[in-house]
Tab-separated table of C-alpha atoms and ligand atoms in Angstrom:
chain	number	residue	atom	x	y	z
A	1	UNK	CA	11.601	-20.832	30.176
A	2	UNK	CA	10.401	-17.964	26.842
A	3	UNK	CA	12.322	-15.312	26.195
A	4	UNK	CA	9.377	-14.510	24.416
A	5	UNK	CA	8.402	-11.565	25.358
A	6	UNK	CA	5.395	-12.059	22.958
A	7	UNK	CA	3.906	-14.889	24.918
A	8	UNK	CA	5.177	-13.665	27.760
A	9	UNK	CA	3.032	-10.958	27.399
A	10	UNK	CA	1.007	-13.498	25.787
A	11	UNK	CA	0.374	-15.861	29.223
A	12	UNK	CA	-0.373	-12.461	31.305
A	13	UNK	CA	-3.105	-10.616	28.890
A	14	UNK	CA	-4.922	-14.120	28.942
A	15	UNK	CA	-4.648	-14.299	33.490
A	16	UNK	CA	-7.242	-10.275	33.019
A	17	UNK	CA	-8.579	-9.993	29.834
A	18	UNK	CA	-11.261	-12.708	27.970
A	19	UNK	CA	-8.394	-14.664	25.143
A	20	UNK	CA	-5.557	-11.831	26.713
A	21	UNK	CA	-7.521	-9.480	23.721
A	22	UNK	CA	-10.170	-6.711	23.544
A	23	UNK	CA	-10.919	-8.345	19.878
A	24	UNK	CA	-11.791	-11.205	19.576
A	25	UNK	CA	-9.343	-11.823	15.465
A	26	UNK	CA	-6.455	-10.041	17.526
A	27	UNK	CA	-5.622	-13.683	19.207
A	28	UNK	CA	-4.326	-15.048	16.887
A	29	UNK	CA	-7.217	-18.097	16.759
A	30	UNK	CA	-8.422	-18.973	13.136
A	31	UNK	CA	-3.670	-19.360	12.833
A	32	UNK	CA	-2.956	-20.253	15.413
A	33	UNK	CA	0.510	-19.066	17.202
A	34	UNK	CA	1.402	-16.233	19.351
A	35	UNK	CA	0.177	-12.319	18.981
A	36	UNK	CA	2.502	-10.329	18.546
A	37	UNK	CA	2.102	-7.342	20.924
A	38	UNK	CA	2.708	-4.462	19.331
A	39	UNK	CA	5.131	-1.203	20.990
A	40	UNK	CA	4.743	1.148	18.995
A	41	UNK	CA	4.837	1.868	14.666
A	42	UNK	CA	6.376	4.467	12.724
A	43	UNK	CA	5.185	4.546	8.278
A	44	UNK	CA	4.553	1.061	7.248
A	45	UNK	CA	7.251	-0.276	10.223
A	46	UNK	CA	4.958	-2.058	13.878
A	47	UNK	CA	7.804	-3.213	16.339
A	48	UNK	CA	6.746	-6.534	18.844
A	49	UNK	CA	7.625	-6.701	21.991
A	50	UNK	CA	10.486	-8.627	20.676
A	51	UNK	CA	11.696	-5.677	18.237
A	52	UNK	CA	11.523	-7.551	15.322
A	53	UNK	CA	9.535	-5.068	12.981
A	54	UNK	CA	7.313	-5.730	10.469
A	55	UNK	CA	5.443	-5.041	7.230
A	56	UNK	CA	2.154	-3.151	8.356
A	57	UNK	CA	-0.457	-4.119	6.947
A	58	UNK	CA	-3.601	-4.798	8.924
A	59	UNK	CA	-3.376	-0.205	9.588
A	60	UNK	CA	-5.114	-1.404	12.695
A	61	UNK	CA	-7.924	-2.190	10.017
A	62	UNK	CA	-8.135	-0.156	8.333
A	63	UNK	CA	-7.697	3.164	9.450
A	64	UNK	CA	-3.705	4.445	9.101
A	65	UNK	CA	-4.625	5.387	5.168
A	66	UNK	CA	-1.330	7.794	6.115
A	67	UNK	CA	0.509	5.262	7.865
A	68	UNK	CA	2.111	5.380	11.701
A	69	UNK	CA	2.955	8.634	12.657
A	70	UNK	CA	1.777	11.249	9.958
A	71	UNK	CA	3.878	14.315	10.929
A	72	UNK	CA	0.431	17.270	10.457
A	73	UNK	CA	-1.606	14.634	12.568
A	74	UNK	CA	0.467	14.082	15.499
A	75	UNK	CA	1.211	17.861	15.388
A	76	UNK	CA	-2.811	18.699	15.247
A	77	UNK	CA	-3.721	15.256	17.911
A	78	UNK	CA	-1.166	16.848	20.297
A	79	UNK	CA	-2.410	20.075	19.865
A	80	UNK	CA	-5.974	18.860	20.512
A	81	UNK	CA	-5.351	17.258	23.567
A	82	UNK	CA	-3.858	20.531	24.935
A	83	UNK	CA	-6.917	22.511	25.078
A	84	UNK	CA	-8.816	19.127	26.364
A	85	UNK	CA	-10.337	16.360	25.414
A	86	UNK	CA	-13.555	16.421	26.109
A	87	UNK	CA	-15.934	18.915	27.359
A	88	UNK	CA	-19.727	17.599	26.358
A	89	UNK	CA	-20.584	20.262	25.065
A	90	UNK	CA	-20.232	20.983	20.997
A	91	UNK	CA	-16.574	22.716	19.207
A	92	UNK	CA	-15.937	24.208	15.855
A	93	UNK	CA	-14.294	20.969	14.915
A	94	UNK	CA	-16.585	18.876	15.067
A	95	UNK	CA	-18.775	20.931	12.757
A	96	UNK	CA	-15.431	21.836	9.697
A	97	UNK	CA	-15.850	17.670	10.195
A	98	UNK	CA	-19.111	17.274	9.264
A	99	UNK	CA	-19.009	20.125	6.489
A	100	UNK	CA	-15.314	18.205	5.422
A	101	UNK	CA	-17.294	15.053	5.452
A	102	UNK	CA	-20.417	16.132	3.329
A	103	UNK	CA	-18.040	17.656	0.653
A	104	UNK	CA	-16.508	14.228	0.518
A	105	UNK	CA	-19.688	11.961	1.284
A	106	UNK	CA	-22.516	14.056	-1.815
A	107	UNK	CA	-24.952	11.832	-0.489
A	108	UNK	CA	-25.040	13.125	2.781
A	109	UNK	CA	-26.437	16.382	3.427
A	110	UNK	CA	-26.356	16.166	7.113
A	111	UNK	CA	-24.888	13.663	9.465
A	112	UNK	CA	-23.529	12.830	13.481
A	113	UNK	CA	-20.664	11.045	14.463
A	114	UNK	CA	-20.175	8.905	17.221
A	115	UNK	CA	-17.119	6.608	18.480
A	116	UNK	CA	-17.108	4.152	16.746
A	117	UNK	CA	-18.455	1.602	13.439
A	118	UNK	CA	-20.828	-0.573	15.686
A	119	UNK	CA	-22.512	2.788	17.336
A	120	UNK	CA	-22.599	3.879	14.300
A	121	UNK	CA	-24.231	1.141	12.160
A	122	UNK	CA	-26.397	0.839	15.118
A	123	UNK	CA	-27.002	3.634	15.523
A	124	UNK	CA	-28.755	4.320	11.727
A	125	UNK	CA	-30.535	1.307	11.414
A	126	UNK	CA	-32.530	2.622	14.401
A	127	UNK	CA	-32.776	5.797	12.591
A	128	UNK	CA	-34.074	3.586	9.432
A	129	UNK	CA	-36.697	1.593	12.106
A	130	UNK	CA	-37.539	5.472	13.013
A	131	UNK	CA	-37.631	7.579	9.722
A	132	UNK	CA	-39.729	4.955	8.321
A	133	UNK	CA	-42.153	3.647	11.247
A	134	UNK	CA	-40.621	-0.263	10.159
A	135	UNK	CA	-39.003	-2.872	12.328
A	136	UNK	CA	-37.996	-5.532	9.298
A	137	UNK	CA	-34.578	-4.468	8.373
A	138	UNK	CA	-32.200	-6.823	5.420
A	139	UNK	CA	-28.745	-8.108	5.433
A	140	UNK	CA	-26.055	-10.194	3.638
A	141	UNK	CA	-23.861	-13.374	4.791
A	142	UNK	CA	-20.412	-12.179	5.327
A	143	UNK	CA	-20.955	-7.982	5.832
A	144	UNK	CA	-20.168	-7.677	8.703
A	145	UNK	CA	-22.288	-4.420	10.751
A	146	UNK	CA	-20.461	-4.304	13.725
A	147	UNK	CA	-21.688	-6.724	17.110
A	148	UNK	CA	-24.921	-4.458	17.841
A	149	UNK	CA	-27.687	-7.389	18.669
A	150	UNK	CA	-29.991	-6.951	16.018
A	151	UNK	CA	-26.722	-6.911	13.371
A	152	UNK	CA	-25.347	-10.139	14.532
A	153	UNK	CA	-26.880	-12.568	12.271
A	154	UNK	CA	-26.581	-14.989	10.512
A	155	UNK	CA	-28.940	-16.218	7.591
A	156	UNK	CA	-30.970	-19.292	7.810
A	157	UNK	CA	-30.107	-22.674	5.913
A	158	UNK	CA	-33.408	-21.352	2.902
A	159	UNK	CA	-32.685	-18.482	0.623
A	160	UNK	CA	-35.097	-16.171	2.148
A	161	UNK	CA	-34.748	-17.324	5.837
A	162	UNK	CA	-35.267	-15.266	8.789
A	163	UNK	CA	-31.979	-15.163	10.409
A	164	UNK	CA	-30.545	-17.158	13.563
A	165	UNK	CA	-28.118	-15.150	16.150
A	166	UNK	CA	-24.681	-15.581	15.940
A	167	UNK	CA	-23.647	-14.883	19.375
A	168	UNK	CA	-24.985	-15.882	22.635
A	169	UNK	CA	-26.564	-13.527	24.360
A	170	UNK	CA	-28.716	-12.412	21.061
A	171	UNK	CA	-32.166	-13.582	21.842
A	172	UNK	CA	-34.066	-14.585	19.174
A	173	UNK	CA	-36.514	-12.522	19.606
A	174	UNK	CA	-34.205	-9.688	19.021
A	175	UNK	CA	-32.995	-10.955	16.005
A	176	UNK	CA	-35.963	-12.232	14.548
A	177	UNK	CA	-36.495	-8.605	12.378
A	178	UNK	CA	-33.504	-9.230	10.744
A	179	UNK	CA	-33.533	-11.007	7.272
A	180	UNK	CA	-30.749	-12.234	5.857
A	181	UNK	CA	-29.431	-13.234	2.024
A	182	UNK	CA	-27.025	-14.452	0.347
A	183	UNK	CA	-24.526	-11.515	-1.727
A	184	UNK	CA	-24.941	-10.609	-4.356
A	185	UNK	CA	-27.685	-13.520	-5.487
A	186	UNK	CA	-30.177	-11.343	-7.640
A	187	UNK	CA	-32.826	-14.131	-7.461
A	188	UNK	CA	-32.977	-14.204	-3.912
A	189	UNK	CA	-33.425	-10.252	-3.933
A	190	UNK	CA	-36.285	-10.173	-5.331
A	191	UNK	CA	-38.338	-13.187	-3.648
A	192	UNK	CA	-37.478	-10.976	-0.633
A	193	UNK	CA	-38.513	-7.979	-1.237
A	194	UNK	CA	-41.261	-9.736	-3.365
A	195	UNK	CA	-42.782	-11.162	0.198
A	196	UNK	CA	-41.018	-8.701	2.332
A	197	UNK	CA	-40.553	-5.754	0.491
A	198	UNK	CA	-43.613	-3.077	2.650
A	199	UNK	CA	-41.941	-3.845	5.821
A	200	UNK	CA	-38.063	-3.100	4.607
A	201	UNK	CA	-37.162	-0.374	6.961
A	202	UNK	CA	-33.838	-0.609	5.416
A	203	UNK	CA	-30.842	-2.751	2.778
A	204	UNK	CA	-27.776	-2.481	4.676
A	205	UNK	CA	-24.852	-3.544	2.861
A	206	UNK	CA	-21.403	-3.210	2.563
A	207	UNK	CA	-20.280	-2.189	-1.030
A	208	UNK	CA	-17.583	-4.432	-1.771
A	209	UNK	CA	-17.359	-6.044	1.230
A	210	UNK	CA	-14.430	-6.051	3.168
A	211	UNK	CA	-15.731	-8.561	6.570
A	212	UNK	CA	-15.032	-11.580	3.954
A	213	UNK	CA	-11.864	-10.657	2.377
A	214	UNK	CA	-12.490	-8.476	-0.663
A	215	UNK	CA	-15.920	-9.337	-2.668
A	216	UNK	CA	-17.227	-7.050	-4.494
A	217	UNK	CA	-21.176	-6.397	-4.994
A	218	UNK	CA	-21.394	-7.426	-9.010
A	219	UNK	CA	-23.346	-3.714	-10.323
A	220	UNK	CA	-26.343	-5.964	-11.439
A	221	UNK	CA	-27.113	-6.831	-8.194
A	222	UNK	CA	-26.403	-3.391	-6.716
A	223	UNK	CA	-28.192	-2.087	-9.510
A	224	UNK	CA	-31.265	-3.921	-7.823
A	225	UNK	CA	-30.529	-3.386	-4.651
A	226	UNK	CA	-30.374	0.262	-5.628
A	227	UNK	CA	-34.211	-0.683	-8.197
A	228	UNK	CA	-35.819	-2.522	-4.864
A	229	UNK	CA	-35.436	-0.074	-2.275
A	230	UNK	CA	-37.087	2.664	-4.087
A	231	UNK	CA	-40.194	1.393	-5.158
A	232	UNK	CA	-40.962	0.199	-2.070
A	233	UNK	CA	-39.225	2.894	-0.002
A	234	UNK	CA	-37.015	1.259	2.182
A	235	UNK	CA	-33.583	2.544	2.747
A	236	UNK	CA	-30.769	2.143	1.315
A	237	UNK	CA	-27.940	1.773	3.486
A	238	UNK	CA	-23.779	1.516	2.821
A	239	UNK	CA	-21.741	1.042	5.361
A	240	UNK	CA	-18.446	2.042	4.544
A	241	UNK	CA	-16.941	1.965	7.579
A	242	UNK	CA	-14.661	0.545	5.556
A	243	UNK	CA	-14.399	1.662	2.323
A	244	UNK	CA	-15.072	5.018	3.043
A	245	UNK	CA	-11.984	7.370	1.821
A	246	UNK	CA	-10.236	4.643	1.640
A	247	UNK	CA	-11.031	2.802	-1.890
A	248	UNK	CA	-10.799	6.906	-3.052
A	249	UNK	CA	-12.166	9.594	-1.735
A	250	UNK	CA	-15.494	9.206	-3.472
A	251	UNK	CA	-15.912	6.301	-1.217
A	252	UNK	CA	-17.308	2.754	-3.197
A	253	UNK	CA	-20.989	4.578	-3.114
A	254	UNK	CA	-18.714	6.967	-6.207
A	255	UNK	CA	-17.392	3.805	-7.349
A	256	UNK	CA	-20.464	2.534	-8.313
A	257	UNK	CA	-22.048	6.415	-8.877
A	258	UNK	CA	-18.809	6.372	-12.110
A	259	UNK	CA	-21.134	2.185	-13.273
A	260	UNK	CA	-24.794	3.446	-12.094
A	261	UNK	CA	-25.609	6.437	-14.226
A	262	UNK	CA	-27.394	8.974	-11.142
A	263	UNK	CA	-26.856	6.155	-8.299
A	264	UNK	CA	-26.753	7.349	-4.446
A	265	UNK	CA	-26.825	5.108	-1.408
A	266	UNK	CA	-30.055	6.237	0.711
A	267	UNK	CA	-27.451	6.216	4.368
A	268	UNK	CA	-24.029	6.445	4.906
A	269	UNK	CA	-22.395	4.588	7.694
A	270	UNK	CA	-18.489	5.096	8.270
A	271	UNK	CA	-15.806	5.444	10.651
A	272	UNK	CA	-12.330	3.115	9.708
A	273	UNK	CA	-10.281	6.077	7.596
A	274	UNK	CA	-12.370	9.306	9.312
A	275	UNK	CA	-10.965	9.230	12.632
A	276	UNK	CA	-7.587	7.887	11.319
A	277	UNK	CA	-6.758	6.200	14.400
A	278	UNK	CA	-8.377	7.191	17.049
A	279	UNK	CA	-12.288	6.241	17.716
A	280	UNK	CA	-15.048	8.440	15.957
A	281	UNK	CA	-17.334	7.208	13.530
A	282	UNK	CA	-20.459	9.133	11.496
A	283	UNK	CA	-23.295	8.182	10.201
A	284	UNK	CA	-25.653	10.512	7.060
A	285	UNK	CA	-27.922	11.148	5.605
A	286	UNK	CA	-31.142	13.475	3.335
A	287	UNK	CA	-31.574	16.340	5.123
A	288	UNK	CA	-34.995	15.099	6.128
A	289	UNK	CA	-34.187	11.496	7.395
A	290	UNK	CA	-31.348	13.191	9.586
A	291	UNK	CA	-34.100	14.557	11.194
A	292	UNK	CA	-36.260	12.233	12.723
A	293	UNK	CA	-33.086	11.995	14.912
A	294	UNK	CA	-32.406	13.553	19.372
A	295	UNK	CA	-33.173	16.789	20.075
A	296	UNK	CA	-34.902	17.197	16.766
A	297	UNK	CA	-36.762	14.125	16.092
A	298	UNK	CA	-38.194	11.024	17.920
A	299	UNK	CA	-35.506	8.809	18.013
A	300	UNK	CA	-33.057	8.545	20.856
A	301	UNK	CA	-29.262	8.633	19.761
A	302	UNK	CA	-26.571	9.713	22.058
A	303	UNK	CA	-23.408	10.004	23.363
A	304	UNK	CA	-20.437	11.393	25.917
A	305	UNK	CA	-17.611	10.871	24.301
A	306	UNK	CA	-18.769	11.427	20.762
A	307	UNK	CA	-17.442	13.860	18.837
A	308	UNK	CA	-14.977	14.166	21.047
A	309	UNK	CA	-12.175	16.890	19.815
A	310	UNK	CA	-8.976	14.845	20.301
A	311	UNK	CA	-10.151	11.849	17.908
A	312	UNK	CA	-12.687	15.132	15.097
A	313	UNK	CA	-9.094	16.808	15.590
A	314	UNK	CA	-7.118	13.335	14.161
A	315	UNK	CA	-9.687	13.041	11.729
A	316	UNK	CA	-9.760	16.536	9.771
A	317	UNK	CA	-6.259	16.696	9.837
A	318	UNK	CA	-6.411	12.329	8.347
A	319	UNK	CA	-9.084	13.423	5.805
A	320	UNK	CA	-6.922	17.277	4.999
A	321	UNK	CA	-4.124	14.688	4.440
A	322	UNK	CA	-6.384	12.111	1.345
A	323	UNK	CA	-7.469	14.899	-0.244
A	324	UNK	CA	-3.749	15.608	-2.158
A	325	UNK	CA	-3.770	15.768	-5.126
A	326	UNK	CA	-2.844	11.909	-7.227
A	327	UNK	CA	-2.996	10.349	-3.291
A	328	UNK	CA	-5.286	7.778	-4.648
A	329	UNK	CA	-4.222	7.330	-7.245
A	330	UNK	CA	-0.495	7.066	-5.547
A	331	UNK	CA	-1.856	4.677	-3.095
A	332	UNK	CA	-4.003	2.783	-5.991
A	333	UNK	CA	-1.037	1.730	-7.726
A	334	UNK	CA	1.044	0.291	-4.965
A	335	UNK	CA	-2.312	-1.376	-3.614
A	336	UNK	CA	-2.388	-2.713	-7.052
A	337	UNK	CA	1.123	-3.504	-7.684
A	338	UNK	CA	1.094	-5.486	-4.169
A	339	UNK	CA	-1.455	-8.052	-5.325
A	340	UNK	CA	-0.533	-8.766	-8.743
A	341	UNK	CA	3.202	-9.266	-7.671
A	342	UNK	CA	1.325	-11.658	-5.029
A	343	UNK	CA	-0.236	-13.079	-8.008
A	344	UNK	CA	2.474	-13.686	-9.834
A	345	UNK	CA	4.988	-14.917	-7.552
A	346	UNK	CA	1.346	-18.144	-6.300
A	347	UNK	CA	1.234	-18.722	-9.945
A	348	UNK	CA	4.606	-19.804	-10.721
A	349	UNK	CA	4.662	-21.496	-7.493
A	350	UNK	CA	1.873	-23.977	-9.604
A	351	UNK	CA	-0.964	-22.131	-6.352
A	352	UNK	CA	-4.529	-21.581	-7.036
A	353	UNK	CA	-5.006	-17.488	-6.871
A	354	UNK	CA	-6.432	-14.048	-7.117
A	355	UNK	CA	-6.455	-11.343	-5.947
A	356	UNK	CA	-8.616	-8.102	-6.545
A	357	UNK	CA	-8.007	-4.551	-4.908
A	358	UNK	CA	-9.611	-1.269	-4.417
A	359	UNK	CA	-7.460	2.088	-2.692
A	360	UNK	CA	-6.487	1.208	0.031
A	361	UNK	CA	-8.174	-1.507	0.229
A	362	UNK	CA	-7.297	-5.051	-0.363
A	363	UNK	CA	-8.051	-9.109	-1.124
A	364	UNK	CA	-6.580	-12.924	-1.931
A	365	UNK	CA	-7.461	-15.891	-2.637
A	366	UNK	CA	-6.470	-19.083	-2.660
A	367	UNK	CA	-8.831	-19.762	-5.265
A	368	UNK	CA	-7.937	-20.188	-8.987
A	369	UNK	CA	-11.098	-17.311	-9.374
A	370	UNK	CA	-12.722	-14.180	-7.701
A	371	UNK	CA	-15.974	-15.929	-5.053
A	372	UNK	CA	-18.580	-13.738	-4.733
A	373	UNK	CA	-19.947	-14.619	-2.169
A	374	UNK	CA	-19.587	-15.804	1.379
A	375	UNK	CA	-20.058	-19.250	1.772
A	376	UNK	CA	-17.663	-19.547	-1.207
A	377	UNK	CA	-15.201	-16.667	0.029
A	378	UNK	CA	-14.694	-19.696	3.364
A	379	UNK	CA	-14.291	-22.872	0.364
A	380	UNK	CA	-10.923	-21.242	0.223
A	381	UNK	CA	-8.651	-23.387	1.854
A	382	UNK	CA	-7.625	-22.382	5.731
A	383	UNK	CA	-4.526	-24.180	6.062
A	384	UNK	CA	-2.668	-23.258	3.215
A	385	UNK	CA	-3.950	-19.725	4.432
A	386	UNK	CA	-2.641	-20.161	7.341
A	387	UNK	CA	0.603	-20.921	6.092
A	388	UNK	CA	0.820	-18.128	3.757
A	389	UNK	CA	-0.007	-16.769	6.263
A	390	UNK	CA	2.841	-17.334	9.237
A	391	UNK	CA	5.311	-17.649	6.589
A	392	UNK	CA	4.565	-14.209	5.880
A	393	UNK	CA	4.833	-13.024	9.784
A	394	UNK	CA	7.669	-14.739	10.537
A	395	UNK	CA	9.479	-13.004	7.350
A	396	UNK	CA	7.672	-9.224	9.281
A	397	UNK	CA	5.359	-8.740	6.854
A	398	UNK	CA	2.225	-8.941	9.225
A	399	UNK	CA	-0.965	-9.493	7.242
A	400	UNK	CA	-4.500	-9.784	8.538
A	401	UNK	CA	-4.725	-12.730	11.027
A	402	UNK	CA	-7.938	-15.194	8.655
A	403	UNK	CA	-8.199	-16.050	5.606
A	404	UNK	CA	-11.761	-14.049	5.466
A	405	UNK	CA	-10.509	-10.153	6.540
A	406	UNK	CA	-9.557	-7.553	3.796
A	407	UNK	CA	-5.594	-5.477	3.889
A	408	UNK	CA	-4.916	-2.206	4.123
A	409	UNK	CA	-1.937	-0.230	2.273
A	410	UNK	CA	-0.439	2.940	3.414
A	411	UNK	CA	0.140	6.184	1.711
A	412	UNK	CA	3.408	5.580	3.665
A	413	UNK	CA	4.705	2.515	2.332
A	414	UNK	CA	6.774	2.368	-0.056
A	415	UNK	CA	7.424	0.609	-3.879
A	416	UNK	CA	10.579	-0.757	-1.645
A	417	UNK	CA	8.152	-1.945	0.801
A	418	UNK	CA	5.532	-3.944	-1.406
A	419	UNK	CA	7.951	-5.903	-3.918
A	420	UNK	CA	9.935	-6.327	-0.429
A	421	UNK	CA	6.386	-7.993	0.831
A	422	UNK	CA	5.948	-9.728	-3.315
A	423	UNK	CA	9.717	-11.402	-2.628
A	424	UNK	CA	9.330	-13.220	0.786
A	425	UNK	CA	5.442	-14.143	-0.284
A	426	UNK	CA	8.088	-15.869	-2.957
A	427	UNK	CA	9.903	-18.273	-0.245
A	428	UNK	CA	6.935	-18.325	1.351
A	429	UNK	CA	5.136	-19.797	-1.552
A	430	UNK	CA	7.662	-22.402	-2.939
A	431	UNK	CA	6.936	-24.148	0.247
A	432	UNK	CA	3.272	-24.095	0.080
B	501	LIG	C1	-15.434	-2.922	11.698
B	501	LIG	C2	-16.285	-2.656	10.444
B	501	LIG	C3	-17.101	-2.021	11.343
B	501	LIG	C4	-17.526	-2.206	13.426
B	501	LIG	O1	-16.530	-0.372	12.966
B	501	LIG	P1	-15.871	-0.385	15.335
B	501	LIG	O2	-15.412	0.402	14.676
B	501	LIG	O3	-14.828	-2.118	15.306
B	501	LIG	O4	-16.960	-0.542	15.535
B	501	LIG	C5	-18.791	-2.045	11.071
B	501	LIG	N1	-19.031	-2.036	9.691
B	501	LIG	C6	-18.035	-2.808	8.755
B	501	LIG	C7	-18.292	-3.051	7.405
B	501	LIG	C8	-17.171	-3.014	9.028
B	501	LIG	O5	-15.524	-2.890	8.649
């Protein structure tokens, strides 16, 4: 009989919940071993069912940019909960949050709040199709936009091929209007627009792709995406569910606007940080596009819990805190120190290793140089990654349990936390 509470809970969970988890990556399938059942978290740390403490580098996969249990956020959530959980009628905080989002993301004139990134991405596609009167959508291999049917599609074998479903239960007919291209491939992009440009409702992209660990769209590639969308009347949709308010106050579009003068996407999908850990996401665009949405226009979209009062309170308090002067500078410096420390430690152990970061989001690879697309990411040494992951976990440092996932640092992480993690990594690298 084991006394490992994680193991006991995992076995119990598996009898009642498929795989024992409510989102697949939590099951540790890629890395093996027993998932940690988290009991509580505070600041930069979480504790599992055995009482073991971890420095948290997943931050609920992005939302917890302030760390866990930030006092201002807690107070806002407690107050909101006292006032009522959900009304199914409009509230003032929804306007406040919309105003805040529009202030922070100037490419957005109007915004609709929903409850998950999946819902936001799915609705954005419907709106793009409704607004343009076109069927076809373009996405890139390795980018994740939630699990809506039309978006669960992987690339075919050729360059500009239509994708096939990555999931059972998605009829090929549903995926047949989704064109999938390799990321950062300008030639394939131009060929696809040449053939299908005038049938495309939108091009959807993770500008810094955190669902293939950390891969930036190159500046020439992004510039071409913008030009081709404009030329052909397709909407450029930025999926910033992960990067929004995570890589900087200007989000990823702010990063590209600094490199490409006048750059703006047509539509933006947000989630994660804007909810501060509560179920909240959003999509927004220019007024004329958003006016196509019900009840103003013909594109239907709705939600019982959309704009939930407790979630908006959490999101507003989080967005207020990230606007403190110097917030992203400090967060970015700590994240950079982590990536640099890991890189130096790996190189000292003679391992191929590289990493990148922007704001509080980072990625690293057991590769000599940063990959530019999904195929290269998946060429990473999985065995080595898994041994690294478990070595770190045993030492109390919780990284994402899959090599294709990004990592996150919060404002609650201290320089000492980063240094302790790098010291642990040095030990682990030496054994690889
Ligand atoms: C997390 C994520 C989603 C999906 O959001 P959920 O809230 O998990 O549905 C969509 N797009 C990107 C880029 C994400 O990182």
